[in-house]
Amino acid sequence: MLQIIMLSFMFVFTLSVLLLRFMFRNRLLLNKRLKEVTTSQLQTKKNEEDYLNKSFFERIIQPIVSFVALVFSRFMPSESRQKLQQTLQQAGNPGNLRPHEYQSFHLLFTIISFILVWVLTTVAKKSISEQLTLMLLVIVGAILLNKVYLNNRIRKRKTGLLKELPDAMDLLTVSVEAGLSFDAALLHVVDKSKGALAEEFRTTLKELQMGKSRREALRALGERTNVDDLLTFVGSMIQADQLGVPISRILRIQAEQVRTKRRQRVEEKAMKAPVKMLIPLVFFIFPSIFIVLLGPAAIQIYQTLLTKF
């Protein structure tokens, strides 16, 4: 019975994909012809070479994900899309995927894992209850794996931003005090720095060049990073822009505060180190020392008692 249900599910899923592709065939064909008309032969040859140089994911997986995402985007609520977009930005936008593309990739991964487990359990001749249990575990595991992956990316990225922030703040402060404007100083920091923070500053500069106000661009920077120190910096710069306070003084104060917080975090980690070292000392190092020191004496005592008795 379960096999019939699974085969029916696979048939319906495959038929749905084929029908959707047939429905969008005219649009895809029209886009392809327009691209062929507007693209020269040299550019077409270059595109073919670039296509062959792409990875398997970019050539095979990403087009499938894009097609499913085109359909999935029609049913994804705007609120969920905005929330996922913010999460992806905080995670560094893995794979340069848009929210509906990332969600489609996750859905395809879950379905493929589900079908793979069903095939393996069927070949292994597992019972229906075991098959259902394993399939349920696969679905739950895929959901949890997605959350763990994003949270891990966000945590690592925030750690990198906090590590890069003090040096970037010092360079920004020195540049402004040397006579550069805030935008020029930000560009100088981008040219001299590397990493996630430099990329975020580069995005902020692009938004300023596209016509966004400094207040909106800085507020978007805080939303993309969601780091407390950067949020404090953004709030101070927005307030200074509103009140007309000299930026150099605000930057100097913010740079000192960022370095103080980094020193406090290092001191906090140093204070936690002895507590973290206690468990390996008690369970691994001390027993080894006792074996090395007391082992020979215990052997001699055992041999002495054995000869006497």
Coordinates of C-alpha atoms in Angstrom, one line a residue:
M1 CA 0.0 0.0 0.0
L2 CA 2.8 2.4 0.9
Q3 CA 4.6 1.6 -2.3
I4 CA 1.5 2.5 -4.3
I5 CA 1.1 5.8 -2.5
M6 CA 4.8 6.7 -3.0
L7 CA 4.7 5.8 -6.7
S8 CA 1.5 7.8 -7.1
F9 CA 3.2 10.8 -5.3
M10 CA 6.2 10.5 -7.6
F11 CA 4.0 10.3 -10.7
V12 CA 1.9 13.3 -9.6
F13 CA 5.0 15.4 -8.8
T14 CA 6.7 14.5 -12.1
L15 CA 3.5 15.2 -14.0
S16 CA 3.1 18.6 -12.2
V17 CA 6.7 19.7 -13.1
L18 CA 6.1 18.7 -16.8
L19 CA 2.8 20.5 -16.9
L20 CA 4.3 23.6 -15.4
R21 CA 7.2 23.5 -17.8
F22 CA 4.8 23.1 -20.7
M23 CA 2.7 26.1 -19.4
F24 CA 5.8 28.3 -19.3
R25 CA 7.3 26.9 -22.5
N26 CA 6.1 29.8 -24.7
R27 CA 7.5 32.4 -22.3
L28 CA 10.9 30.6 -22.1
L29 CA 11.0 30.2 -25.9
L30 CA 10.2 33.9 -26.4
N31 CA 12.9 35.0 -24.0
K32 CA 15.4 32.6 -25.7
R33 CA 14.6 34.1 -29.1
L34 CA 14.9 37.7 -27.9
K35 CA 18.2 36.9 -26.4
E36 CA 19.4 35.3 -29.6
V37 CA 18.3 38.3 -31.6
T38 CA 19.9 40.9 -29.3
T39 CA 23.2 39.0 -28.7
S40 CA 26.0 38.9 -31.3
Q41 CA 27.7 35.8 -32.4
L42 CA 30.9 36.7 -30.5
Q43 CA 29.0 37.1 -27.3
T44 CA 27.2 33.8 -27.9
K45 CA 30.5 32.0 -28.3
K46 CA 31.8 33.6 -25.1
N47 CA 28.6 32.6 -23.3
E48 CA 29.0 29.0 -24.4
E49 CA 32.6 29.0 -23.2
D50 CA 31.5 30.5 -19.9
Y51 CA 28.8 27.9 -19.6
L52 CA 31.3 25.0 -20.1
N53 CA 33.5 26.6 -17.4
K54 CA 30.7 26.6 -14.9
S55 CA 30.4 24.0 -12.1
F56 CA 27.9 21.2 -12.1
F57 CA 25.7 23.1 -9.6
E58 CA 25.6 26.2 -11.8
R59 CA 24.9 24.3 -15.1
I60 CA 22.4 21.6 -13.9
I61 CA 21.1 22.3 -10.4
Q62 CA 20.7 26.0 -10.5
P63 CA 18.5 26.1 -13.6
I64 CA 16.2 23.5 -12.1
V65 CA 16.0 25.5 -8.8
S66 CA 15.3 28.7 -10.8
F67 CA 12.5 27.0 -12.7
V68 CA 10.9 25.6 -9.5
A69 CA 11.5 29.0 -7.8
L70 CA 9.6 30.8 -10.7
V71 CA 6.5 28.7 -9.8
F72 CA 7.1 28.8 -6.0
S73 CA 7.4 32.6 -6.0
R74 CA 3.8 32.9 -6.9
F75 CA 2.7 31.1 -3.8
M76 CA 5.2 32.5 -1.3
P77 CA 3.8 35.2 1.0
S78 CA 5.5 38.6 0.8
E79 CA 6.0 38.7 4.6
S80 CA 7.8 35.3 4.6
R81 CA 9.8 36.4 1.6
Q82 CA 11.0 39.6 3.4
K83 CA 11.8 37.7 6.6
L84 CA 13.8 35.0 4.7
Q85 CA 15.6 37.8 2.6
Q86 CA 16.7 39.4 5.9
T87 CA 17.9 36.1 7.2
L88 CA 19.9 35.4 4.0
Q89 CA 21.5 38.8 4.1
Q90 CA 22.6 38.3 7.7
A91 CA 24.0 34.9 6.6
G92 CA 26.0 36.5 3.7
N93 CA 23.5 35.5 1.0
P94 CA 24.8 32.0 0.4
G95 CA 24.9 31.0 -3.2
N96 CA 23.5 34.4 -4.2
L97 CA 20.0 32.9 -4.1
R98 CA 16.9 34.9 -3.7
P99 CA 14.4 33.9 -1.0
H100 CA 12.1 31.9 -3.3
E101 CA 15.1 30.2 -5.0
Y102 CA 16.6 29.3 -1.6
Q103 CA 13.2 27.9 -0.4
S104 CA 12.9 26.0 -3.7
F105 CA 16.3 24.5 -3.3
H106 CA 15.5 23.4 0.3
L107 CA 12.2 21.9 -0.9
L108 CA 14.0 19.9 -3.7
F109 CA 16.6 18.7 -1.2
T110 CA 13.9 17.5 1.1
I111 CA 11.9 15.7 -1.7
I112 CA 15.1 14.0 -3.1
S113 CA 16.1 12.9 0.4
F114 CA 12.6 11.6 1.0
I115 CA 12.6 9.6 -2.2
L116 CA 16.1 8.3 -1.6
V117 CA 15.2 7.0 1.9
W118 CA 12.0 5.4 0.5
V119 CA 14.0 3.6 -2.2
L120 CA 16.7 2.4 0.3
T121 CA 14.1 1.2 2.8
T122 CA 12.1 -0.6 0.1
V123 CA 15.3 -2.3 -1.2
A124 CA 16.2 -3.3 2.4
K125 CA 12.6 -4.6 2.8
K126 CA 11.9 -2.6 5.9
S127 CA 8.4 -2.7 7.4
I128 CA 5.9 0.0 6.8
S129 CA 6.2 1.5 10.3
E130 CA 10.0 1.7 9.9
Q131 CA 9.7 3.3 6.5
L132 CA 7.2 5.9 7.8
T133 CA 9.5 6.6 10.8
L134 CA 12.6 7.1 8.7
M135 CA 10.7 9.3 6.2
L136 CA 9.4 11.5 9.0
L137 CA 12.9 11.7 10.5
V138 CA 14.2 12.8 7.1
I139 CA 11.6 15.6 6.8
V140 CA 12.3 16.8 10.4
G141 CA 16.1 16.5 9.8
A142 CA 15.9 18.5 6.6
I143 CA 14.1 21.3 8.3
L144 CA 16.4 21.3 11.3
L145 CA 19.5 21.1 9.0
N146 CA 18.3 24.2 7.2
K147 CA 17.9 26.2 10.4
V148 CA 21.3 25.0 11.8
Y149 CA 23.0 25.9 8.5
L150 CA 21.7 29.4 8.4
N151 CA 22.3 30.0 12.1
N152 CA 25.8 28.8 11.8
R153 CA 26.4 31.1 8.8
I154 CA 25.0 34.0 10.7
R155 CA 27.1 33.3 13.8
K156 CA 30.3 33.0 11.9
R157 CA 29.6 36.1 9.9
K158 CA 28.8 38.2 13.0
T159 CA 32.0 37.0 14.6
G160 CA 34.0 38.1 11.5
L161 CA 32.2 41.5 11.4
L162 CA 33.1 42.0 15.1
K163 CA 36.7 41.1 14.4
E164 CA 37.0 43.5 11.5
L165 CA 35.1 46.4 12.9
P166 CA 37.7 48.0 15.3
D167 CA 40.4 48.3 12.5
A168 CA 37.8 49.6 10.0
M169 CA 36.5 52.2 12.6
D170 CA 40.1 53.4 13.2
L171 CA 40.8 53.8 9.5
L172 CA 37.5 55.5 9.0
T173 CA 38.2 57.9 11.8
V174 CA 41.7 58.8 10.6
S175 CA 40.4 59.3 7.1
V176 CA 37.6 61.7 8.2
E177 CA 40.0 63.6 10.5
A178 CA 42.4 63.9 7.5
G179 CA 39.8 65.9 5.6
L180 CA 37.9 63.3 3.6
S181 CA 34.1 63.3 3.5
F182 CA 32.3 60.4 5.1
D183 CA 31.5 58.8 1.7
A184 CA 35.1 59.2 0.5
A185 CA 36.4 57.8 3.9
L186 CA 34.1 54.8 3.5
L187 CA 35.4 54.2 0.0
H188 CA 39.0 54.4 1.3
V189 CA 38.1 51.8 3.9
V190 CA 36.6 49.5 1.2
D191 CA 39.8 49.9 -0.9
K192 CA 42.1 49.1 2.0
S193 CA 40.1 46.3 3.7
K194 CA 38.9 42.8 2.9
G195 CA 36.2 40.7 4.3
A196 CA 32.5 40.8 5.1
L197 CA 32.6 44.3 6.6
A198 CA 34.2 45.7 3.5
E199 CA 31.6 44.1 1.3
E200 CA 28.8 45.6 3.5
F201 CA 30.4 49.0 3.2
R202 CA 30.7 48.6 -0.6
T203 CA 27.0 47.8 -0.7
T204 CA 26.3 50.9 1.3
L205 CA 28.3 53.0 -1.1
K206 CA 26.4 51.5 -4.0
E207 CA 23.1 52.4 -2.4
L208 CA 24.3 56.0 -1.8
Q209 CA 25.3 56.2 -5.5
M210 CA 21.9 55.0 -6.5
G211 CA 20.3 57.9 -4.8
K212 CA 19.5 56.7 -1.3
S213 CA 20.0 59.1 1.5
R214 CA 22.8 58.5 4.0
R215 CA 20.3 57.8 6.7
E216 CA 18.5 55.1 4.7
A217 CA 21.7 53.5 3.5
L218 CA 23.1 53.3 7.1
R219 CA 19.8 51.9 8.4
A220 CA 19.9 49.2 5.7
L221 CA 23.5 48.4 6.8
G222 CA 22.3 47.8 10.3
E223 CA 19.4 45.6 9.1
R224 CA 21.7 43.5 6.9
T225 CA 24.3 42.8 9.6
N226 CA 22.2 42.9 12.9
V227 CA 25.4 43.3 14.9
D228 CA 25.1 45.3 18.1
D229 CA 28.2 47.3 17.7
L230 CA 27.3 48.2 14.1
L231 CA 23.8 49.1 15.1
T232 CA 25.2 51.4 17.7
F233 CA 27.5 53.0 15.1
V234 CA 24.6 53.3 12.7
G235 CA 22.4 54.9 15.3
S236 CA 25.1 57.4 16.3
M237 CA 25.8 58.4 12.7
I238 CA 22.1 58.9 11.9
Q239 CA 21.7 61.0 15.1
A240 CA 24.8 63.0 14.2
D241 CA 23.4 63.6 10.7
Q242 CA 20.1 64.9 12.2
L243 CA 21.7 67.1 14.8
G244 CA 24.6 68.4 12.7
V245 CA 27.3 67.1 15.2
P246 CA 30.8 66.8 13.7
I247 CA 31.2 63.3 12.4
S248 CA 34.9 63.1 13.3
R249 CA 34.1 63.3 17.0
I250 CA 31.4 60.7 16.8
L251 CA 33.7 58.4 14.9
R252 CA 36.4 58.8 17.5
I253 CA 34.1 58.0 20.4
Q254 CA 32.6 55.0 18.5
A255 CA 36.1 53.7 17.7
E256 CA 37.1 53.9 21.4
Q257 CA 33.9 52.1 22.5
V258 CA 34.4 49.3 19.9
R259 CA 38.0 48.7 21.0
T260 CA 36.9 48.7 24.7
K261 CA 34.1 46.2 24.0
R262 CA 36.6 43.9 22.1
R263 CA 39.0 44.0 25.0
Q264 CA 36.2 43.2 27.4
R265 CA 35.2 40.2 25.2
V266 CA 38.7 38.9 25.2
E267 CA 39.0 39.3 29.0
E268 CA 35.7 37.4 29.4
K269 CA 36.9 34.5 27.2
A270 CA 40.1 34.4 29.2
M271 CA 38.1 34.2 32.5
K272 CA 36.0 31.3 31.0
A273 CA 39.1 29.3 29.9
P274 CA 39.9 27.7 33.3
V275 CA 36.4 26.5 33.7
K276 CA 36.4 25.0 30.2
M277 CA 39.7 23.3 30.8
L278 CA 38.5 21.6 34.0
I279 CA 36.6 18.8 32.3
P280 CA 39.4 17.6 30.0
L281 CA 41.8 17.9 33.0
V282 CA 39.7 15.7 35.3
F283 CA 38.6 13.1 32.7
F284 CA 41.7 12.9 30.4
I285 CA 44.9 14.5 31.7
F286 CA 44.7 13.5 35.4
P287 CA 44.0 9.8 34.8
S288 CA 46.9 9.6 32.4
I289 CA 49.2 11.2 34.9
F290 CA 48.1 8.8 37.6
I291 CA 48.7 5.8 35.4
V292 CA 52.2 7.0 34.5
L293 CA 53.1 7.8 38.1
L294 CA 51.4 5.1 40.0
G295 CA 51.4 2.3 37.4
P296 CA 55.0 1.1 38.1
A297 CA 54.5 1.3 41.9
A298 CA 51.3 -0.7 41.6
I299 CA 53.0 -3.4 39.5
Q300 CA 55.8 -3.7 42.1
I301 CA 53.4 -4.0 45.0
Y302 CA 51.4 -6.6 43.1
Q303 CA 54.5 -8.7 42.4
T304 CA 55.7 -8.4 46.0
L305 CA 52.4 -9.5 47.4
L306 CA 52.3 -12.4 44.8
T307 CA 55.7 -13.7 46.0
K308 CA 54.8 -13.5 49.7
F309 CA 51.5 -15.3 49.3

